[in-house]
Coordinates of C-alpha atoms in Angstrom, one line a residue:
M129 CA 4.8 24.8 30.1
P130 CA 2.6 27.4 31.7
S131 CA 0.7 30.1 29.8
S132 CA 1.1 33.7 30.0
S133 CA 1.4 36.7 27.7
Q134 CA 4.7 37.8 29.2
P135 CA 7.7 37.4 26.8
E136 CA 10.6 35.4 28.6
S137 CA 13.5 37.4 30.0
V138 CA 16.9 35.8 28.8
T139 CA 20.1 37.7 29.2
T140 CA 23.1 37.5 27.5
G141 CA 26.7 38.7 27.4
S142 CA 27.6 39.1 24.0
G143 CA 24.8 40.9 22.5
K144 CA 24.8 38.4 19.4
I145 CA 24.2 34.9 19.0
S146 CA 27.1 32.7 18.7
R147 CA 27.8 30.9 15.3
F148 CA 28.0 27.7 17.2
D149 CA 24.6 28.1 19.0
D150 CA 22.9 29.7 15.7
I151 CA 24.4 26.4 13.3
L152 CA 23.1 24.4 16.4
L153 CA 19.5 25.8 16.3
L154 CA 19.3 25.5 12.8
G155 CA 20.2 22.1 12.3
I156 CA 18.1 20.9 14.9
M157 CA 15.3 22.8 13.1
A158 CA 16.3 21.0 9.9
V159 CA 16.4 17.7 11.5
L160 CA 12.8 17.9 12.9
A161 CA 11.6 19.2 9.9
G162 CA 12.9 16.0 8.1
C163 CA 11.2 14.1 11.2
G164 CA 7.9 15.8 10.8
L165 CA 7.5 14.9 7.2
I166 CA 8.4 11.5 8.1
Y167 CA 5.7 11.1 10.6
E168 CA 3.3 12.3 7.8
Y169 CA 4.2 9.5 5.9
L170 CA 4.7 7.0 8.3
L171 CA 1.1 7.6 9.6
S172 CA -0.5 8.0 6.2
H173 CA 1.4 4.8 4.8
Y174 CA 0.1 3.1 8.2
A175 CA -3.4 4.0 7.5
G176 CA -3.6 3.3 3.7
R177 CA -2.0 -0.2 4.2
I178 CA -4.0 -1.4 7.2
L179 CA -7.3 0.0 6.4
G180 CA -7.1 0.6 2.3
A181 CA -7.3 3.7 0.1
L182 CA -3.8 4.6 0.5
E183 CA -3.9 7.5 -2.0
A184 CA -7.0 9.4 0.0
A185 CA -5.2 8.4 3.4
I186 CA -2.2 10.1 2.3
Y187 CA -3.8 13.4 1.0
T188 CA -6.0 13.3 4.1
M189 CA -3.2 13.3 6.6
I190 CA -1.0 15.6 4.8
G191 CA -3.9 18.2 4.8
L192 CA -4.7 17.8 8.7
M193 CA -1.3 17.8 9.7
I194 CA -0.6 21.3 7.7
V195 CA -3.9 22.8 9.2
S196 CA -2.8 21.2 12.6
M197 CA 0.6 22.8 12.3
G198 CA -0.7 25.9 11.5
L199 CA -3.1 25.8 14.9
G200 CA 0.4 24.8 16.5
A201 CA 2.2 27.8 15.1
F202 CA -0.4 30.3 17.0
A203 CA -0.7 28.0 20.3
A204 CA 3.0 28.5 20.6
R205 CA 2.4 32.0 21.6
K206 CA 0.9 30.9 24.8
I207 CA 4.3 29.3 26.0
R208 CA 6.0 31.5 28.4
C209 CA 9.7 30.0 28.3
A210 CA 10.6 29.1 24.8
F211 CA 13.5 27.5 26.1
S212 CA 12.0 25.0 28.9
G213 CA 9.0 24.6 26.0
F214 CA 10.8 23.5 23.4
A215 CA 12.8 20.9 25.4
I216 CA 9.3 19.4 26.7
L217 CA 7.7 19.5 23.1
E218 CA 10.8 17.5 21.9
L219 CA 10.2 15.0 24.3
T220 CA 6.7 14.5 23.9
V221 CA 6.9 14.7 20.1
A222 CA 9.5 11.7 20.3
L223 CA 7.3 9.5 22.9
C224 CA 4.0 10.1 20.7
G225 CA 5.9 9.6 17.6
A226 CA 7.5 6.0 18.5
L227 CA 4.1 5.3 20.2
A228 CA 1.3 6.3 17.5
I229 CA 1.6 3.2 15.3
L230 CA 2.0 0.5 17.9
I231 CA -1.3 2.1 20.0
T232 CA -3.4 2.3 16.7
A233 CA -2.4 -1.1 15.8
A234 CA -3.4 -2.3 19.0
V235 CA -6.7 -0.2 19.4
I236 CA -7.8 -1.5 15.7
G237 CA -6.6 -5.2 16.6
F238 CA -8.8 -5.4 19.8
G239 CA -11.6 -3.7 17.9
Q240 CA -11.8 -6.4 15.7
Q241 CA -11.7 -9.1 18.1
L242 CA -14.0 -7.9 20.5
P243 CA -16.9 -9.4 18.6
I244 CA -15.4 -12.6 18.7
L245 CA -14.7 -12.3 22.5
V246 CA -18.4 -11.3 23.2
A247 CA -19.7 -13.9 21.1
E248 CA -17.7 -16.6 23.0
M249 CA -18.4 -15.5 26.4
V250 CA -22.3 -15.3 25.6
G251 CA -22.5 -18.5 23.1
L252 CA -23.3 -16.9 20.0
P253 CA -22.5 -18.9 16.9
P254 CA -19.6 -17.6 14.4
D255 CA -22.1 -16.1 11.9
Q256 CA -23.7 -13.9 14.6
L257 CA -21.1 -11.7 15.8
P258 CA -22.2 -8.7 17.6
S259 CA -21.5 -5.4 15.3
G260 CA -23.5 -2.6 16.8
G261 CA -23.5 -0.4 19.8
F262 CA -20.0 0.1 21.3
I263 CA -18.4 -2.2 19.2
G264 CA -19.2 -0.7 16.1
I265 CA -18.6 2.8 17.4
L266 CA -15.0 1.6 18.6
Q267 CA -14.5 -0.4 15.1
K268 CA -15.7 2.8 13.2
L269 CA -13.8 5.2 15.4
S270 CA -10.7 3.0 15.2
E271 CA -10.4 3.7 11.4
Y272 CA -9.9 7.4 12.3
L273 CA -7.5 7.1 14.8
P274 CA -4.2 7.3 12.4
Y275 CA -5.8 11.0 11.7
V276 CA -6.0 11.6 15.5
W277 CA -2.4 10.8 15.9
G278 CA -1.9 13.1 12.8
V279 CA -3.5 16.1 14.4
I280 CA -1.9 15.7 17.8
L281 CA 1.8 15.5 16.2
G282 CA 0.8 18.1 13.6
L283 CA -0.1 20.8 16.4
M284 CA 3.2 20.0 18.3
I285 CA 5.3 20.2 15.4
G286 CA 3.8 23.6 14.3
M287 CA 5.3 24.7 17.5
E288 CA 8.8 23.8 16.7
I289 CA 9.4 26.6 14.2
P290 CA 8.2 29.7 16.3
L291 CA 10.0 28.5 19.5
I292 CA 13.1 27.9 18.0
A293 CA 13.0 31.4 16.1
R294 CA 12.1 33.1 19.8
V295 CA 15.4 31.3 21.2
R296 CA 17.3 32.6 18.5
Q297 CA 16.0 35.9 19.2
S298 CA 16.3 35.8 22.7
L299 CA 20.2 34.7 22.6
S300 CA 20.9 38.2 20.9
E301 CA 20.0 41.6 22.1
Q302 CA 19.8 42.9 18.6
H303 CA 16.8 42.2 16.2
L304 CA 17.7 39.4 14.0
L305 CA 16.9 40.8 10.5
H306 CA 16.4 37.3 8.8
N307 CA 15.2 35.2 11.6
A308 CA 11.8 33.7 10.0
G309 CA 13.7 33.6 6.8
T310 CA 16.7 31.7 7.9
I311 CA 14.4 29.2 9.8
Y312 CA 12.3 28.5 7.3
G313 CA 14.9 28.0 4.9
A314 CA 16.3 25.3 7.5
D315 CA 13.1 23.7 7.9
Y316 CA 12.5 23.6 4.1
I317 CA 16.1 21.9 3.5
G318 CA 15.2 19.4 6.3
A319 CA 12.1 18.1 5.0
G320 CA 13.8 17.5 1.7
I321 CA 16.2 15.4 3.3
G322 CA 13.7 13.5 5.1
A323 CA 11.4 13.1 2.1
A324 CA 14.8 11.5 0.5
I325 CA 15.5 9.3 3.6
W326 CA 11.7 7.9 3.3
V327 CA 12.0 7.2 -0.2
S328 CA 15.6 5.6 -0.2
F329 CA 15.4 3.8 3.0
M330 CA 12.3 3.9 5.7
L331 CA 9.9 2.8 2.8
A332 CA 11.4 -0.7 3.1
I333 CA 11.9 -1.3 6.7
D334 CA 9.2 -2.0 9.0
I335 CA 6.8 0.9 9.9
Q336 CA 7.2 0.6 13.6
L337 CA 11.1 0.3 13.3
A338 CA 10.7 3.5 11.1
A339 CA 8.8 5.1 13.8
A340 CA 11.1 4.4 16.5
L341 CA 13.9 5.6 14.3
T342 CA 12.3 8.9 13.4
A343 CA 11.6 9.5 17.4
S344 CA 15.1 8.8 18.2
F345 CA 16.1 12.0 16.1
N346 CA 13.6 14.2 17.9
L347 CA 15.1 12.8 21.2
I348 CA 18.8 13.7 20.3
A349 CA 17.5 16.7 19.0
G350 CA 16.1 17.5 22.3
L351 CA 19.2 16.4 24.3
L352 CA 21.4 18.4 22.5
F353 CA 19.5 21.4 23.1
L354 CA 18.9 20.4 26.4
W355 CA 23.0 20.2 27.0
R356 CA 23.6 23.3 25.4
F357 CA 20.5 25.8 27.2
W358 CA 20.7 23.8 30.4
P359 CA 20.7 27.2 32.8
K360 CA 17.7 28.5 30.9
I361 CA 15.7 25.6 31.1
R362 CA 13.0 25.0 33.9
F363 CA 13.0 21.4 35.6
A364 CA 16.0 20.5 33.4
P365 CA 17.6 17.5 35.7
I366 CA 13.8 16.5 35.4
L367 CA 13.7 16.5 31.5
L368 CA 17.1 14.9 31.7
V369 CA 15.7 11.6 33.3
G370 CA 12.7 11.9 31.0
H371 CA 15.0 12.0 27.9
F372 CA 16.8 8.7 29.3
I373 CA 13.6 7.0 30.1
A374 CA 12.5 7.8 26.5
A375 CA 15.7 6.6 25.1
A376 CA 15.3 3.2 26.6
V377 CA 11.7 3.1 25.6
L378 CA 12.6 3.6 21.9
L379 CA 15.5 1.1 22.1
L380 CA 12.6 -1.5 23.5
L381 CA 10.2 -0.1 20.2
A382 CA 13.1 -0.7 17.9
W383 CA 14.0 -4.2 19.1
H384 CA 10.5 -5.6 19.7
G385 CA 8.0 -3.0 18.4
P386 CA 8.0 -4.6 14.7
S387 CA 6.7 -8.0 16.1
W388 CA 4.4 -6.5 18.7
E389 CA 2.9 -4.1 15.9
Q390 CA 2.7 -7.1 13.8
N391 CA 0.7 -9.3 16.1
F392 CA -1.6 -6.6 16.6
N393 CA -2.0 -6.1 12.7
N394 CA -2.5 -9.9 12.6
L395 CA -5.8 -9.6 14.4
L396 CA -7.2 -8.3 11.4
Y397 CA -7.1 -11.6 9.8
K398 CA -9.5 -14.8 10.2
D399 CA -7.0 -17.1 9.3
N400 CA -3.6 -17.4 11.3
V401 CA -0.8 -15.0 9.9
V402 CA 2.3 -17.2 9.2
Y403 CA 4.6 -14.4 7.6
S404 CA 4.7 -10.9 6.5
K405 CA 6.9 -8.5 5.0
S406 CA 6.9 -4.8 4.3
T407 CA 8.4 -4.3 0.4
R408 CA 9.4 -1.1 -1.1
F409 CA 5.6 -1.1 -2.6
Q410 CA 3.5 -2.8 -0.2
Q411 CA 2.6 -4.9 2.7
L412 CA 2.5 -8.8 2.1
T413 CA 0.8 -11.1 4.4
F414 CA 0.3 -14.9 4.2
T415 CA -2.3 -16.5 6.2
E416 CA -2.6 -20.1 7.1
R417 CA -5.8 -22.0 7.8
L418 CA -5.4 -25.8 8.7
R419 CA -8.2 -27.8 8.0
G420 CA -7.7 -31.3 9.3
N421 CA -8.5 -34.8 8.0
D422 CA -5.3 -35.1 6.1
L423 CA -6.6 -32.1 3.9
P424 CA -3.6 -29.3 2.9
P425 CA -3.7 -26.1 4.6
V426 CA -5.3 -23.1 2.8
Y427 CA -2.7 -20.3 2.2
S428 CA -3.8 -16.6 1.4
L429 CA -2.0 -13.8 0.2
Y430 CA -3.0 -10.3 1.1
I431 CA -1.7 -7.2 -0.1
N432 CA -2.0 -4.1 1.7
G433 CA -5.1 -5.5 3.6
R434 CA -7.0 -6.9 0.1
L435 CA -7.0 -10.6 -0.7
Q436 CA -4.8 -11.5 -3.6
F437 CA -5.3 -15.3 -3.7
S438 CA -6.6 -18.3 -1.8
S439 CA -4.8 -21.5 -2.7
Q440 CA -8.1 -23.1 -2.5
D441 CA -9.4 -21.4 -5.4
E442 CA -6.8 -19.6 -7.0
H443 CA -6.8 -22.2 -10.0
I444 CA -10.0 -21.1 -10.9
Y445 CA -9.3 -17.7 -11.3
H446 CA -6.1 -18.4 -13.3
A447 CA -7.6 -20.8 -15.5
F448 CA -9.7 -18.5 -16.6
L449 CA -7.5 -15.4 -16.9
V450 CA -4.7 -17.6 -19.0
H451 CA -6.6 -20.5 -21.3
P452 CA -9.3 -18.5 -23.2
T453 CA -6.4 -16.2 -24.1
L454 CA -4.0 -18.7 -25.5
A455 CA -7.0 -20.9 -27.3
A456 CA -8.2 -18.0 -28.7
S457 CA -4.4 -16.8 -29.9
A458 CA -3.4 -17.9 -33.4
R459 CA 0.1 -18.9 -31.7
T460 CA 1.7 -19.3 -28.2
D461 CA 5.1 -19.1 -29.1
N462 CA 6.0 -15.7 -27.1
V463 CA 3.5 -14.7 -24.1
L464 CA 3.8 -11.4 -22.3
I465 CA 2.7 -11.2 -18.9
I466 CA 2.1 -7.9 -16.9
G467 CA 1.9 -8.0 -13.3
G468 CA 1.3 -11.8 -11.6
G469 CA 4.4 -11.7 -9.6
D470 CA 3.5 -15.1 -7.8
G471 CA 3.7 -17.3 -10.9
L472 CA 0.2 -18.6 -10.6
G473 CA -0.6 -17.3 -13.8
L474 CA 2.8 -18.2 -15.5
K475 CA 2.2 -21.8 -14.5
K476 CA -1.0 -22.0 -16.3
V477 CA 0.9 -20.3 -19.4
L478 CA 3.4 -23.0 -19.3
D479 CA 1.2 -25.8 -19.8
W480 CA 1.2 -24.3 -23.3
Q481 CA 4.7 -24.8 -24.0
P482 CA 5.5 -21.6 -25.2
K483 CA 8.8 -21.0 -26.5
S484 CA 9.4 -18.0 -24.4
V485 CA 7.4 -15.7 -21.6
T486 CA 8.0 -12.4 -20.4
L487 CA 7.1 -11.4 -17.2
M488 CA 6.8 -8.0 -15.8
D489 CA 6.3 -7.2 -12.3
L490 CA 7.0 -4.0 -10.3
D491 CA 7.7 -5.4 -6.7
E492 CA 10.9 -7.8 -7.1
D493 CA 10.5 -8.8 -3.4
L494 CA 7.4 -10.5 -3.7
V495 CA 8.7 -12.4 -6.6
K496 CA 11.4 -13.4 -4.9
L497 CA 9.4 -14.8 -2.1
F498 CA 7.7 -17.3 -4.9
K499 CA 11.1 -17.9 -6.6
Q500 CA 13.9 -18.2 -4.2
H501 CA 14.0 -20.3 -1.0
D502 CA 13.9 -17.5 1.6
N503 CA 15.0 -18.9 5.0
E504 CA 13.1 -16.2 6.7
V505 CA 10.0 -17.5 5.2
P506 CA 8.6 -20.7 7.0
S507 CA 9.3 -24.0 5.6
R508 CA 5.9 -25.3 5.2
L509 CA 4.5 -21.8 3.8
R510 CA 7.8 -21.7 1.1
Q511 CA 7.1 -25.3 0.2
A512 CA 3.5 -24.3 -0.5
L513 CA 4.2 -21.7 -2.6
F514 CA 6.6 -23.6 -5.1
T515 CA 3.9 -26.3 -5.0
L516 CA 1.2 -23.6 -6.0
N517 CA 3.2 -22.3 -8.8
A518 CA 5.1 -25.4 -9.7
D519 CA 8.6 -23.5 -9.6
A520 CA 7.2 -21.6 -12.8
L521 CA 9.3 -18.7 -12.1
N522 CA 12.5 -20.9 -12.5
D523 CA 11.7 -22.1 -15.7
P524 CA 14.3 -21.0 -18.3
R525 CA 11.8 -20.5 -20.8
V526 CA 10.9 -17.4 -18.3
N527 CA 12.3 -13.7 -18.7
L528 CA 11.6 -11.6 -15.6
I529 CA 11.6 -7.9 -15.9
F530 CA 11.2 -5.6 -12.9
N531 CA 9.5 -2.2 -13.9
D532 CA 6.7 -0.1 -13.5
A533 CA 4.3 -1.5 -16.5
F534 CA 3.5 1.7 -18.0
N535 CA 7.0 2.6 -18.7
G536 CA 8.4 -0.8 -18.9
V537 CA 6.7 -1.7 -22.1
D538 CA 8.1 1.3 -23.8
E539 CA 11.2 -0.9 -23.5
L540 CA 9.8 -3.6 -25.1
I541 CA 8.6 -1.5 -27.9
K542 CA 12.0 0.1 -28.7
Q543 CA 13.3 -3.6 -28.8
Q544 CA 10.8 -4.0 -31.3
Q545 CA 9.2 -7.1 -29.6
K546 CA 6.2 -8.8 -30.7
F547 CA 3.8 -11.4 -28.4
D548 CA 1.1 -13.7 -29.5
A549 CA -0.6 -13.1 -26.2
I550 CA -0.2 -10.6 -23.8
I551 CA -2.0 -11.6 -20.1
V552 CA -2.4 -8.3 -18.0
D553 CA -2.9 -9.4 -14.3
L554 CA -2.9 -6.1 -12.3
P555 CA -4.5 -5.6 -9.1
D556 CA -7.8 -3.4 -9.6
P557 CA -7.7 0.5 -10.2
S558 CA -8.1 1.3 -6.8
H559 CA -5.2 4.0 -6.9
P560 CA -4.5 6.9 -9.2
D561 CA -1.1 5.1 -10.4
L562 CA -3.2 1.9 -11.2
N563 CA -5.6 3.9 -13.1
K564 CA -3.0 4.7 -15.8
L565 CA -2.5 1.1 -16.5
Y566 CA -6.2 0.6 -17.7
S567 CA -6.2 3.8 -19.8
D568 CA -6.3 4.1 -23.6
M569 CA -2.8 5.3 -23.8
F570 CA -1.6 1.8 -22.1
Y571 CA -3.6 -0.3 -24.2
L572 CA -2.4 1.7 -27.4
K573 CA 1.2 0.7 -26.3
L574 CA 0.0 -2.9 -25.9
K575 CA -1.5 -3.0 -29.2
E576 CA 2.1 -1.9 -30.7
L577 CA 3.4 -5.3 -29.0
L578 CA 0.7 -7.6 -30.0
S579 CA 0.7 -9.6 -33.3
N580 CA -2.1 -9.1 -35.5
D581 CA -3.5 -12.7 -34.8
G582 CA -3.0 -12.1 -31.3
V583 CA -5.2 -12.2 -27.9
V584 CA -4.9 -9.9 -25.0
T585 CA -6.8 -10.4 -21.8
V586 CA -7.0 -7.7 -18.8
Q587 CA -8.4 -9.0 -15.7
S588 CA -11.2 -6.6 -15.2
T589 CA -12.8 -6.2 -11.7
S590 CA -16.4 -7.6 -10.5
P591 CA -19.1 -7.4 -13.0
Y592 CA -21.2 -7.6 -10.0
H593 CA -20.0 -5.2 -7.4
A594 CA -18.3 -2.5 -10.1
P595 CA -20.3 -3.1 -13.2
K596 CA -19.3 0.7 -14.3
A597 CA -15.8 0.0 -14.1
F598 CA -16.2 -3.4 -15.7
I599 CA -17.9 -2.2 -18.7
S600 CA -15.5 0.7 -18.7
V601 CA -12.6 -1.3 -19.2
A602 CA -13.9 -3.0 -22.3
K603 CA -14.7 0.7 -23.8
T604 CA -11.1 1.6 -23.1
L605 CA -10.3 -1.4 -25.3
E606 CA -12.1 -0.3 -27.7
L607 CA -11.1 3.0 -27.8
A608 CA -7.6 1.8 -28.2
G609 CA -8.5 -0.2 -31.4
F610 CA -9.3 -3.4 -30.1
D611 CA -12.4 -5.8 -30.8
V612 CA -13.4 -6.7 -27.4
Q613 CA -15.6 -9.0 -25.4
Q614 CA -15.9 -9.8 -22.0
Y615 CA -16.7 -13.2 -19.6
H616 CA -17.2 -13.8 -16.0
H617 CA -17.2 -16.7 -13.5
N618 CA -17.4 -17.2 -9.8
V619 CA -14.5 -17.3 -8.0
P620 CA -15.4 -18.3 -4.4
S621 CA -13.1 -16.1 -2.3
F622 CA -13.7 -13.2 -4.6
G623 CA -17.3 -13.5 -5.6
E624 CA -18.3 -13.2 -9.3
W625 CA -15.3 -11.9 -11.1
G626 CA -14.7 -10.5 -14.8
W627 CA -12.0 -10.4 -17.7
S628 CA -12.0 -8.5 -20.9
I629 CA -10.6 -10.3 -24.0
A630 CA -9.7 -8.5 -27.2
T631 CA -8.2 -9.1 -30.6
L632 CA -6.9 -6.8 -33.3
S633 CA -7.9 -8.4 -36.7
G634 CA -9.8 -11.6 -37.8
K635 CA -12.3 -13.2 -35.9
D636 CA -13.3 -11.8 -32.5
P637 CA -12.1 -13.9 -29.3
Q638 CA -15.7 -15.9 -28.7
S639 CA -15.6 -16.7 -32.8
R640 CA -12.3 -18.1 -32.2
L641 CA -13.2 -20.2 -28.9
A642 CA -16.2 -21.7 -30.6
L643 CA -14.1 -23.2 -33.2
L644 CA -12.6 -25.4 -30.7
N645 CA -13.9 -29.0 -30.3
R646 CA -11.9 -29.9 -27.3
M647 CA -9.2 -28.2 -24.7
P648 CA -6.0 -27.9 -26.3
V649 CA -4.5 -28.4 -22.7
V650 CA -5.7 -30.5 -19.8
D651 CA -6.8 -28.3 -16.9
D652 CA -8.5 -30.1 -13.6
W653 CA -11.1 -27.4 -13.7
L654 CA -11.9 -25.9 -16.9
T655 CA -14.0 -27.1 -19.5
L656 CA -15.0 -25.6 -23.0
G657 CA -18.5 -25.8 -21.9
L658 CA -17.4 -23.0 -18.7
I659 CA -15.5 -21.2 -21.7
H660 CA -18.5 -20.7 -23.5
G661 CA -20.9 -20.1 -20.7
S662 CA -19.0 -17.7 -19.3
F663 CA -19.5 -14.9 -22.1
E664 CA -23.3 -14.8 -21.1
F665 CA -24.4 -12.3 -19.2
P666 CA -27.8 -10.9 -17.7
K667 CA -30.0 -9.4 -20.1
N668 CA -30.1 -6.0 -19.0
F669 CA -26.5 -5.8 -17.8
Y670 CA -25.2 -3.8 -20.7
Q671 CA -28.4 -1.7 -21.0
H672 CA -26.7 1.6 -19.9
I673 CA -23.4 0.9 -21.8
D674 CA -23.8 4.3 -23.4
E675 CA -23.6 6.1 -20.2
I676 CA -20.2 4.5 -19.2
K677 CA -17.0 6.3 -20.4
P678 CA -13.8 5.0 -21.3
N679 CA -10.8 5.6 -19.4
R680 CA -9.0 8.1 -21.3
I681 CA -5.2 9.0 -19.8
G682 CA -5.6 11.9 -17.2
S683 CA -9.2 11.3 -17.0
S684 CA -9.1 8.8 -13.9
Q685 CA -12.8 7.8 -14.8
L686 CA -12.1 4.3 -14.2
Y687 CA -10.7 5.0 -10.7
Q688 CA -13.7 7.2 -9.9
Y689 CA -15.7 4.3 -11.2
H690 CA -14.1 1.8 -9.0
Q691 CA -14.0 3.9 -5.7
Q692 CA -17.7 4.7 -6.1
A693 CA -18.6 1.1 -6.7
W694 CA -16.3 -0.5 -3.7
S695 CA -16.8 2.9 -1.2
E696 CA -19.5 1.1 0.7
N697 CA -17.5 -2.1 0.9
E698 CA -14.1 -0.1 2.1
R699 CA -14.7 -0.9 5.9
L700 CA -12.6 -2.9 8.2
V701 CA -13.3 -6.5 8.4
L702 CA -12.1 -9.6 9.3
F703 CA -10.6 -11.1 6.2

């Protein structure tokens, strides 16, 4: 695309753009707009799922691409021939869009394996992996690679509208009165269609497959443009060969790209990845660590790169989540679990022989992995998952509801349901959408569902790593009218972890637990002594409690506390 300030010279015999050409160009513009929006979502989604901080990744990516598109629009003025420039541009966008995710995954994976390779070469022990110098720089820069691709694609996408406008104008000897407005109309409509395709279809498929499919539309648009305006395009035969080569690359990426990309992503994990699945809401990754000596393997679940449980110590977390709650409750006939789609907490609840348990989780695909015999899941992993939750999700007393908890509890309120105990086992408030599930409004809804002598327990992040966030959960429950106490215990895979337990009337939870002289149910780990001791905190732990604010709906206060506390830990590490 040679640079010049001279306008292209194109002659037409009609003096007016044909209806066919106009419809073709506007259709191409709409398709490209949809592809451009999907590229924004793909790159930000990948950055969020692999590197963490999905919300920040989305906003950053969209902002960078919008600025880059503006710069690209200015740069398009330097392209001498709009016809040739546009044909080359679409071929380049297709290749970059299809390869961006795979190349990023390869660089990030290599950056995480490099310290291990260096350590093995020079004989360093596993706990002294090199992390500074070139290795540290590579690992840090690899986190920003998705945004580099966003800038590159943004620059090229920004050139599309100016070039299409010039093509339309050059096909007519008369000035096109509404040239820019018509093209922008096609652009906006196409972007809307692209968003709908992303939400309804591409969000649930493998991200590399989605990239290849999106790039194929860029390639088809380029081929149609090449076919229709062949005489006006320089080096058209070479570009045609390039399009056919790109088509072969896209087919290869669509067929093998997802497995290649997943293999690169698997390099981020210390243990062997045995199964991965992208659901509509999150990326699920299961790892396996073989231990030998007839010991069972250790299986772990990561969601969006963050550990959710490890089979070697999940029983500790779930015992502290469930047993103090039900032991302090007046009855255990009707229990509500919010989150916990793996069924591990449910298994502990069923030990109390309830009459019914309602489990509400957003991700039906996650629950299916722990509930159904999916042949896609390796048999040893499938058997391990059913052993871990004792097939609890198939218990006839369990009622499964798949809904966003904030809206789902409204349906239970409409049905005038009441629960003897409510267990909230949600991920940490690391996203604004999760923040509302830790708000005073949400806890007021739970208040309507809880029996007067019942108990509610909320997992409340780490009191060691995020003390302000931990205390804020309790203050938010108090704001909603609960009598709240907090407790903690060490879970080796997570470190020090905490929970908030609350009642509406009568004695506080700790006083109720103090009345027990034995555990009402048998647990291989938990004892009354451990429960009583878990309510003890360091002497100065709550000394700044008056400075910590509750999480009112719309304030994002807890989200801010959580992000502030964990930000220094939000870097890429071997899981």
